[in-house]
mmCIF file of C-alpha atoms in Angstrom:
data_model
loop_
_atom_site.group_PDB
_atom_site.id
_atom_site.type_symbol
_atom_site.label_atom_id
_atom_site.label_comp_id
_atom_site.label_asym_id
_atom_site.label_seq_id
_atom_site.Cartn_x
_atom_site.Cartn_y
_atom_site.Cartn_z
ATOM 1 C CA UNK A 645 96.217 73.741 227.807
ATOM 2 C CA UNK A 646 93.103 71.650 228.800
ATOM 3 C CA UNK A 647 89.293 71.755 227.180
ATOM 4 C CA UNK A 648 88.037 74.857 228.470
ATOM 5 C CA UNK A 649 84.477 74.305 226.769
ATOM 6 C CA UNK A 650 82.704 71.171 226.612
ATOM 7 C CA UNK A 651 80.964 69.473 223.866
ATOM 8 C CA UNK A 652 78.340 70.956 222.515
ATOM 9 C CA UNK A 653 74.892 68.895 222.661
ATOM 10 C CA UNK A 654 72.804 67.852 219.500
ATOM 11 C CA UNK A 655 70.341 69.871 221.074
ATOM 12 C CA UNK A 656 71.875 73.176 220.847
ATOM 13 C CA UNK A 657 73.123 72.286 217.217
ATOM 14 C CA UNK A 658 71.444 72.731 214.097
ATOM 15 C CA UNK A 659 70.392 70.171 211.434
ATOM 16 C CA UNK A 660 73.893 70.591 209.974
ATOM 17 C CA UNK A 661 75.848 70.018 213.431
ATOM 18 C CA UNK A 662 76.264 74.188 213.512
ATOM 19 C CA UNK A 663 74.301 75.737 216.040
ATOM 20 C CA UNK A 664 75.172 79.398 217.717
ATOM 21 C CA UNK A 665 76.485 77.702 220.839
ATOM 22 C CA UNK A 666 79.142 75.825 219.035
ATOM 23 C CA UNK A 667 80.012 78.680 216.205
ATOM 24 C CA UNK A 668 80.994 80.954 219.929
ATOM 25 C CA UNK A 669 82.766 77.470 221.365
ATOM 26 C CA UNK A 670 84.843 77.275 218.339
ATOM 27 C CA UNK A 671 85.208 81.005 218.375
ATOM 28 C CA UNK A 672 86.731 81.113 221.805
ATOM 29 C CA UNK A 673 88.605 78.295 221.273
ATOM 30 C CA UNK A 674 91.049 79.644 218.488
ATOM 31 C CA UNK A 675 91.065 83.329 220.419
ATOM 32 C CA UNK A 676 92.327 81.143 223.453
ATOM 33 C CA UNK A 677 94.803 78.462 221.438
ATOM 34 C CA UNK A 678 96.233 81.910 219.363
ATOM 35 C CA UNK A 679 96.841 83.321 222.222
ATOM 36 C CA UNK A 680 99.176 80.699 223.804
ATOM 37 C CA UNK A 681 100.788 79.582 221.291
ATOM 38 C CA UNK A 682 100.725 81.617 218.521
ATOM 39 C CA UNK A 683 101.074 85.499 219.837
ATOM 40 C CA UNK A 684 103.993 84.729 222.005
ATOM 41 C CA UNK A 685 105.835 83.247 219.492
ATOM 42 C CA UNK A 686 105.144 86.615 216.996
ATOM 43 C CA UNK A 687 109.021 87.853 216.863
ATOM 44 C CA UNK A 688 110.369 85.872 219.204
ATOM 45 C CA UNK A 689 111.009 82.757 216.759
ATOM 46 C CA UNK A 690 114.395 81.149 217.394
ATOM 47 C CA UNK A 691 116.308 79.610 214.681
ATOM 48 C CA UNK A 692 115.689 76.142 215.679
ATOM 49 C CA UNK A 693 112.207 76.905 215.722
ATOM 50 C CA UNK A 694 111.418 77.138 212.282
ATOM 51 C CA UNK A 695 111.856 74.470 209.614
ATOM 52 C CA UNK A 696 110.801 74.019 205.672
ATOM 53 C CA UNK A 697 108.802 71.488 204.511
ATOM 54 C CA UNK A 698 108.383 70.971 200.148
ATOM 55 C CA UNK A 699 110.642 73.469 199.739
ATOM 56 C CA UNK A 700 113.164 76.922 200.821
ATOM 57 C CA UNK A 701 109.770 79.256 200.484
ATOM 58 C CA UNK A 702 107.394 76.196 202.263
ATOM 59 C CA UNK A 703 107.462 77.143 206.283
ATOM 60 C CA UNK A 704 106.756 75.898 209.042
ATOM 61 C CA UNK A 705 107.452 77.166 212.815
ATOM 62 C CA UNK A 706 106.853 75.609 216.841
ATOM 63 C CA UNK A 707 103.967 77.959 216.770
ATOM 64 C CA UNK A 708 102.111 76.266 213.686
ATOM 65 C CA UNK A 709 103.211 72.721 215.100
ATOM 66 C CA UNK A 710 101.690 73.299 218.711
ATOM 67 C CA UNK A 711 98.763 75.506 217.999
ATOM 68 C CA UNK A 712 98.101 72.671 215.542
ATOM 69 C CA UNK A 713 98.119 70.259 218.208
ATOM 70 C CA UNK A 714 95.715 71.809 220.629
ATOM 71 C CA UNK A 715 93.281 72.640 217.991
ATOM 72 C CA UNK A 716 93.083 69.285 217.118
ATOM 73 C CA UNK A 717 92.649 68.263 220.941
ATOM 74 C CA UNK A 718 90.046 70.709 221.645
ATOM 75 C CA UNK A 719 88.376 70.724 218.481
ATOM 76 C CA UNK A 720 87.611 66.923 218.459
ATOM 77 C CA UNK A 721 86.020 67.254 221.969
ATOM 78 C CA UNK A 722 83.600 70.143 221.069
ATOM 79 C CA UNK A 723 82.037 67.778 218.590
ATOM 80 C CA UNK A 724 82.373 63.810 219.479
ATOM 81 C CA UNK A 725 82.991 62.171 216.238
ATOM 82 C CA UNK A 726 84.371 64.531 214.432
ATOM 83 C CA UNK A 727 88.092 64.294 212.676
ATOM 84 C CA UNK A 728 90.673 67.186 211.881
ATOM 85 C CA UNK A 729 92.465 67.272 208.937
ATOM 86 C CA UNK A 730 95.188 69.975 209.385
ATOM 87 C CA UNK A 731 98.051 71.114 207.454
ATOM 88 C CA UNK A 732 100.922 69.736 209.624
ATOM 89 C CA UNK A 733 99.194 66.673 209.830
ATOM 90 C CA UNK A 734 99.066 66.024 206.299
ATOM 91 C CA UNK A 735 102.515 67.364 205.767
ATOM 92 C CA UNK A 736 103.684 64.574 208.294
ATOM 93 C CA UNK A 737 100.978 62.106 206.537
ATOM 94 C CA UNK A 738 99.328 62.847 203.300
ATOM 95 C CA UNK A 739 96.470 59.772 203.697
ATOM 96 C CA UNK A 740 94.918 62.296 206.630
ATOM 97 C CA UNK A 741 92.993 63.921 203.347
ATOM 98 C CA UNK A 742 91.051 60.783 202.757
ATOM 99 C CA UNK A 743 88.756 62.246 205.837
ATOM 100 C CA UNK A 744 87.676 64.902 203.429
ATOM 101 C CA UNK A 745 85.805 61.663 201.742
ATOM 102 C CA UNK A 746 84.090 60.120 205.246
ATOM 103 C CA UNK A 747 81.333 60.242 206.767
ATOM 104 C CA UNK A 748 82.361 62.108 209.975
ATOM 105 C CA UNK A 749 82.481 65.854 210.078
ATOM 106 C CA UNK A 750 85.896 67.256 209.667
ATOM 107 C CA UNK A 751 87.620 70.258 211.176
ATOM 108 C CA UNK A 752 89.809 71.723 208.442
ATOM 109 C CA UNK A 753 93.049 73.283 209.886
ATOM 110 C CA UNK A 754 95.552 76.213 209.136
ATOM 111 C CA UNK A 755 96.869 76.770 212.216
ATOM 112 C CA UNK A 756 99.179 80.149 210.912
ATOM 113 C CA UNK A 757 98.105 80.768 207.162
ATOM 114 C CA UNK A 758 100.627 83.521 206.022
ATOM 115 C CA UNK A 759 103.820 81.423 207.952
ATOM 116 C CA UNK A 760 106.605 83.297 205.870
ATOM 117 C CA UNK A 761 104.625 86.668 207.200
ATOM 118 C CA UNK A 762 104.444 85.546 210.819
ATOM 119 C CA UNK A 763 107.685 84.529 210.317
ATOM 120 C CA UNK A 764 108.698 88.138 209.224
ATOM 121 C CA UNK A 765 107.082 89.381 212.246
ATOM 122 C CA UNK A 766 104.608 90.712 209.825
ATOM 123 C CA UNK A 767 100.818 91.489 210.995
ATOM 124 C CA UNK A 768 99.348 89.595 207.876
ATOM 125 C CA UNK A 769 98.703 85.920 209.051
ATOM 126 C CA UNK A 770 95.523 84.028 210.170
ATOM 127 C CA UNK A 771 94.134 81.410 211.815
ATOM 128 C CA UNK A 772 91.937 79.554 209.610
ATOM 129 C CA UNK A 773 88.767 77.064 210.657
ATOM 130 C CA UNK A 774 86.440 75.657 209.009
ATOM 131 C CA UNK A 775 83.896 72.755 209.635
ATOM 132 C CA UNK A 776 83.257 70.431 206.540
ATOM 133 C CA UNK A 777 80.235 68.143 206.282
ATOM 134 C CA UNK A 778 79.756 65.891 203.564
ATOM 135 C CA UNK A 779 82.578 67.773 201.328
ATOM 136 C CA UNK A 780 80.991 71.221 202.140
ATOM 137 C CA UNK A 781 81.667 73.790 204.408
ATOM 138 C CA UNK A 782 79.193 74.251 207.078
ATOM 139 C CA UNK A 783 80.759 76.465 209.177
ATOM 140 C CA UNK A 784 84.320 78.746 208.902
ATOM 141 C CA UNK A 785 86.140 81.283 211.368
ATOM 142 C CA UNK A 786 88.736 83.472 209.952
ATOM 143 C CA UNK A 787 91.006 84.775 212.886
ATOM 144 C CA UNK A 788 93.830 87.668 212.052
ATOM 145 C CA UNK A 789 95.356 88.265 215.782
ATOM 146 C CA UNK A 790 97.544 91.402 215.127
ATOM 147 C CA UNK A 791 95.001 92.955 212.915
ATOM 148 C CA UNK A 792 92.026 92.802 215.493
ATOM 149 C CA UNK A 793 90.020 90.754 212.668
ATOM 150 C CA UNK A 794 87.437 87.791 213.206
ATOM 151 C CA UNK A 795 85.399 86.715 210.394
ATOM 152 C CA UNK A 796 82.728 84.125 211.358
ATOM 153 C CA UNK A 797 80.418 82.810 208.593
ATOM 154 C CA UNK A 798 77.497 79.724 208.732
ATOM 155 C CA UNK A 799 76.057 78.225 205.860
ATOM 156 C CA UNK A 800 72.493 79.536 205.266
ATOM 157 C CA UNK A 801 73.130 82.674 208.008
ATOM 158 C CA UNK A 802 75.763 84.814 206.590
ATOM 159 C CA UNK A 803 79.276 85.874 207.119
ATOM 160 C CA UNK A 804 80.082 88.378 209.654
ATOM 161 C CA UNK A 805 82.914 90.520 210.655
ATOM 162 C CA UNK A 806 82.810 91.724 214.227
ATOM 163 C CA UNK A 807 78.897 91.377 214.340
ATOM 164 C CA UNK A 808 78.446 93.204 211.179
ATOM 165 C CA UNK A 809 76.957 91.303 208.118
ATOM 166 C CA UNK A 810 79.540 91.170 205.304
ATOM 167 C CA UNK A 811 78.499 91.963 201.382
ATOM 168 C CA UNK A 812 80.952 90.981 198.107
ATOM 169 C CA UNK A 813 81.391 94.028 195.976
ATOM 170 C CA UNK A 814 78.661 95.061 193.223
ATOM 171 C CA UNK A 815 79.700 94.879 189.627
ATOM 172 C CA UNK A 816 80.571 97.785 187.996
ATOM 173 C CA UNK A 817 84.453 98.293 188.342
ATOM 174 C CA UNK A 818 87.912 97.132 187.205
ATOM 175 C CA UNK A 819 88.670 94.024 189.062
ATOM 176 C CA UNK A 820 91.467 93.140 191.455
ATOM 177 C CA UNK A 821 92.097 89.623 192.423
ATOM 178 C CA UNK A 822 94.571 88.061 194.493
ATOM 179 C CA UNK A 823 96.640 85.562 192.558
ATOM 180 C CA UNK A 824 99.836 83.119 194.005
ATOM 181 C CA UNK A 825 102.471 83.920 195.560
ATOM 182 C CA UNK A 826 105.101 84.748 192.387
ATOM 183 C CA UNK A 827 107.403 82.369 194.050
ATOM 184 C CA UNK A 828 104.758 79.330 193.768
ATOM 185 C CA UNK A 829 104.089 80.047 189.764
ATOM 186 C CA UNK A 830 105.094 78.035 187.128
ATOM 187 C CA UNK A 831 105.184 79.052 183.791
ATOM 188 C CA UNK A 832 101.974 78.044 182.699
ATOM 189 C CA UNK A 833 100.316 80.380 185.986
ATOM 190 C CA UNK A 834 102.285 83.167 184.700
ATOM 191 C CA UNK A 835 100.854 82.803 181.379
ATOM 192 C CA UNK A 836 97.108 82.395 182.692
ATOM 193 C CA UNK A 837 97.532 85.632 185.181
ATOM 194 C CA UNK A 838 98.929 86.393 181.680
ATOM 195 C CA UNK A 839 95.086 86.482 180.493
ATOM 196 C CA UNK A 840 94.095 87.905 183.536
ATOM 197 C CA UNK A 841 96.391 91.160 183.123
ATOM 198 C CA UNK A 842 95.069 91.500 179.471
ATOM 199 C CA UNK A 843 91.821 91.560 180.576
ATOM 200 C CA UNK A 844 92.191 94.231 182.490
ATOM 201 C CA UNK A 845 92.790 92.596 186.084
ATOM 202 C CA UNK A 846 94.715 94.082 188.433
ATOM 203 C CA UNK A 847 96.311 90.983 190.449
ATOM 204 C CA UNK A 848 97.449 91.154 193.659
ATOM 205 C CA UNK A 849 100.316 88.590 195.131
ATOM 206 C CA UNK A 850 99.240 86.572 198.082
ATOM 207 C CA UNK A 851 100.891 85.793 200.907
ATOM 208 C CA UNK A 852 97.752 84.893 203.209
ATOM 209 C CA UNK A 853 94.939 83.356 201.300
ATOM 210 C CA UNK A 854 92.713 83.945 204.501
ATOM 211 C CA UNK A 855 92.962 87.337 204.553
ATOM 212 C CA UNK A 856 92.373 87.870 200.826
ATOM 213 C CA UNK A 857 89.222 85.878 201.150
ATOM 214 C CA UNK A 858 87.806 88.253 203.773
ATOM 215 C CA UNK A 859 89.136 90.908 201.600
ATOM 216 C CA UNK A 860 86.747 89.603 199.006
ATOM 217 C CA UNK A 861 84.158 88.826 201.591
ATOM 218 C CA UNK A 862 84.377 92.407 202.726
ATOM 219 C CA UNK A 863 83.989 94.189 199.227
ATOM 220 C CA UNK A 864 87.597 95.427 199.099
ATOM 221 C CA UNK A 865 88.943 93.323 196.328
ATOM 222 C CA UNK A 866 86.644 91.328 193.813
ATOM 223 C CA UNK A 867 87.900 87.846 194.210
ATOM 224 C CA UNK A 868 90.792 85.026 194.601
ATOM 225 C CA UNK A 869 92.571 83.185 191.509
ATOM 226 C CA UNK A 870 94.356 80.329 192.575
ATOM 227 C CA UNK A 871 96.327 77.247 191.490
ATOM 228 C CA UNK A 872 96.314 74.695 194.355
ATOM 229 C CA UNK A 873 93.717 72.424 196.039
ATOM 230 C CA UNK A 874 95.045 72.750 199.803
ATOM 231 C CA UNK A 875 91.800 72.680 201.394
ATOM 232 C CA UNK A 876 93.242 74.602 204.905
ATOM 233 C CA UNK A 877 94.036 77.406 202.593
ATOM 234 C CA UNK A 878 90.708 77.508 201.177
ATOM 235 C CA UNK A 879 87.492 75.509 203.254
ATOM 236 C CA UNK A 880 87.214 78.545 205.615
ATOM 237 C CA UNK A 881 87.430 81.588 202.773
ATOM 238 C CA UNK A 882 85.062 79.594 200.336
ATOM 239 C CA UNK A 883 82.203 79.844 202.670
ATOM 240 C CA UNK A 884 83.114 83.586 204.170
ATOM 241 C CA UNK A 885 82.994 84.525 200.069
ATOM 242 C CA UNK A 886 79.476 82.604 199.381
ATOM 243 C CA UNK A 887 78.219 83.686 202.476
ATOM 244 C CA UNK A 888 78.477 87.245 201.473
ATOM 245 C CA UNK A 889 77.449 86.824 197.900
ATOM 246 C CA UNK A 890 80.041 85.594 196.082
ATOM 247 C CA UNK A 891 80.685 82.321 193.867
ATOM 248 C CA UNK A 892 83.051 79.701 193.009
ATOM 249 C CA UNK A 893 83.898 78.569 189.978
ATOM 250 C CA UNK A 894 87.167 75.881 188.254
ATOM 251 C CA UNK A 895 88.251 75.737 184.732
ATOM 252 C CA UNK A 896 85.538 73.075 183.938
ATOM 253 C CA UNK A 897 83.024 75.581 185.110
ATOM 254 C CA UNK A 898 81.893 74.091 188.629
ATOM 255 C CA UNK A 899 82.101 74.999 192.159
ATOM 256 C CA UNK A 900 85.219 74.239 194.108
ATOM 257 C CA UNK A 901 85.145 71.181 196.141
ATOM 258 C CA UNK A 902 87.187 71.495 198.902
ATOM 259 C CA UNK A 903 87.929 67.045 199.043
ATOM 260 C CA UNK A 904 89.738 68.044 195.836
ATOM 261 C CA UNK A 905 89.963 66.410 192.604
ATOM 262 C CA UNK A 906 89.323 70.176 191.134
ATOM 263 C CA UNK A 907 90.484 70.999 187.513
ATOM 264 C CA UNK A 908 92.612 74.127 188.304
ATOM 265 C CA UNK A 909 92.692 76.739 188.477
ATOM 266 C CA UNK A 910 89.747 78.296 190.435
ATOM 267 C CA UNK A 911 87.891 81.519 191.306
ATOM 268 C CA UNK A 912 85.921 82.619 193.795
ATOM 269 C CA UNK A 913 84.510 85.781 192.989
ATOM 270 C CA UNK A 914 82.030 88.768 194.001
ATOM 271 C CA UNK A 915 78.937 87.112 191.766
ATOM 272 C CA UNK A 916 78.911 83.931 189.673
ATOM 273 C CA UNK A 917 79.066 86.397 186.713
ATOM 274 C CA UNK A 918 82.718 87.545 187.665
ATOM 275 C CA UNK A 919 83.537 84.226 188.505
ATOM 276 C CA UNK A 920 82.992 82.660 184.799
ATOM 277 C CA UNK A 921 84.693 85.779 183.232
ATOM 278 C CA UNK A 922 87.792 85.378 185.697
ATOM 279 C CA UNK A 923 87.582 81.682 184.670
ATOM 280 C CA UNK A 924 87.528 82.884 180.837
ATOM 281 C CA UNK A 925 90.255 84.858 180.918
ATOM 282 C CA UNK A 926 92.467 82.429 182.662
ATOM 283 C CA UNK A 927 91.829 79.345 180.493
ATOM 284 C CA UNK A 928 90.597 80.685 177.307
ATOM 285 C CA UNK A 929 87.519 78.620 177.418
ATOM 286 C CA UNK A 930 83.879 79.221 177.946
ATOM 287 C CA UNK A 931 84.261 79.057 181.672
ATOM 288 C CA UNK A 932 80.775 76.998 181.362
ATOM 289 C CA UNK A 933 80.340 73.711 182.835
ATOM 290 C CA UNK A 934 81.227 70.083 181.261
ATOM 291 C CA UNK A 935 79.346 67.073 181.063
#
């Protein structure tokens, strides 16, 4: 599949390289690139097309690979000088992080979050974008194919579901939070959800860390409590969620960084006040920041 947009000028981008033309290129871009290789892949996988990676419950399939591959291609020429770090690329070579720490503006990449769903031929898997400039996302589209959903959200303007602005959830009820996967937890996760649970959280598993973002995002659930740094699974949801209202927060009490380097776990929550409790309950510390 060729560039069916071309790059978008400095001068119909704003001062953070985000501009409304480039927020519908990118937009179109994953609506096209899902459509060819993702959607006609959707219960039609083959044996031979799907593979592990770390581990029996780590998947990967031709669709991820490919749709991968022409994000990066298309991505790259929407915005000269710009760098992709995607999850198949650092599964092939983990030194593709280090762009997280440069100077050029990086496209972070989950070409099918929720693979053991898609894999399923479940509806609950995503296509996950985000645009990182110096360490923070700018920029982040959220795209759930079978479920009709696109979540677009720019730093400073919002997040947005189908045109409509999104709003975290006001305080005032038990929480719910998605947690891991149970077949990702070690013992000393199980012990913090541990916390959680005795706190009076309801926690959710996860099995698409996209979509529970724009569950947060949307008000349906009050937040995300997770153990791992992948920044695919996280660059585009972090912005949705502070876009809409919510907060951020690790276990030394300071916003998630998305180059890594994080003391874990992490929140991000309706309101920075239900992020340090979450982060209280986990750890048994303060939840306040160090240093």
């Amino acid at each position: 599949m060729g560039n069916e947009v071309g790059a978008v000028t400095s001068r119909e981008a704003g001062a953070d390289g985000v501009g409304e033309a480039l927020l519908a290129a990118v937009e179109n871009t994953v609506k096209a690139v899902v459509a060819t290789e993702v959607i006609p892949r959707w219960r039609q996988l083959a044996d031979a097309d799907i593979a592990t990676k770390s581990g029996p419950y780590d998947l990967v399939t031709t669709a991820d690979r490919l749709a991968e591959e022409r994000l990066t291609e298309q991505l790259t020429a929407l915005l000269p000088g710009s760098v992709v770090v995607g999850e198949e690329a650092v599964s092939a070579d983990p030194a593709v992080l280090d762009r997280l720490r440069g100077a050029a503006p990086v496209w972070v990449v989950d070409p099918v979050d929720g693979t053991a769903a898609f894999v399923r031929g479940q509806d609950t898997f995503a296509t996950l974008v985000a645009l990182v400039v110096d360490g923070e996302p700018v920029a982040s589209w959220t795209y759930a194919p079978r479920l009709g959903l696109f979540a677009t959200a720019r730093r400073g303007h919002g997040a947005y579901l189908g045109g409509e602005r999104l709003r975290t959830a006001d305080a005032g009820r038990p929480l719910r939070l998605w947690t891991s996967n149970p077949v990702f937890r070690t013992a000393r996760e199980r012990e913090m959800l541990a916390g959680l649970e005795a706190g009076g959280v309801e926690c959710l598993p996860c099995c698409c860390a996209g979509l529970a973002y724009l569950e947060v995002a949307r008000g349906e659930t009050d937040g995300v409590a997770f153990f791992w740094e992948s920044p695919w699974d996280h660059a585009a949801g972090l912005l949705l969620v502070a876009e809409a209202g919510g907060a951020s927060r690790t276990a030394s009490g300071v916003p998630f960084r998305v180059p890594g380097s994080n003391a874990l776990p992490f929140t991000v929550a309706r309101d920075a006040a239900t992020a340090r409790r979450v982060v209280q309950l986990m750890t048994g510390g303060p939840g306040e920041e160090k240093g």
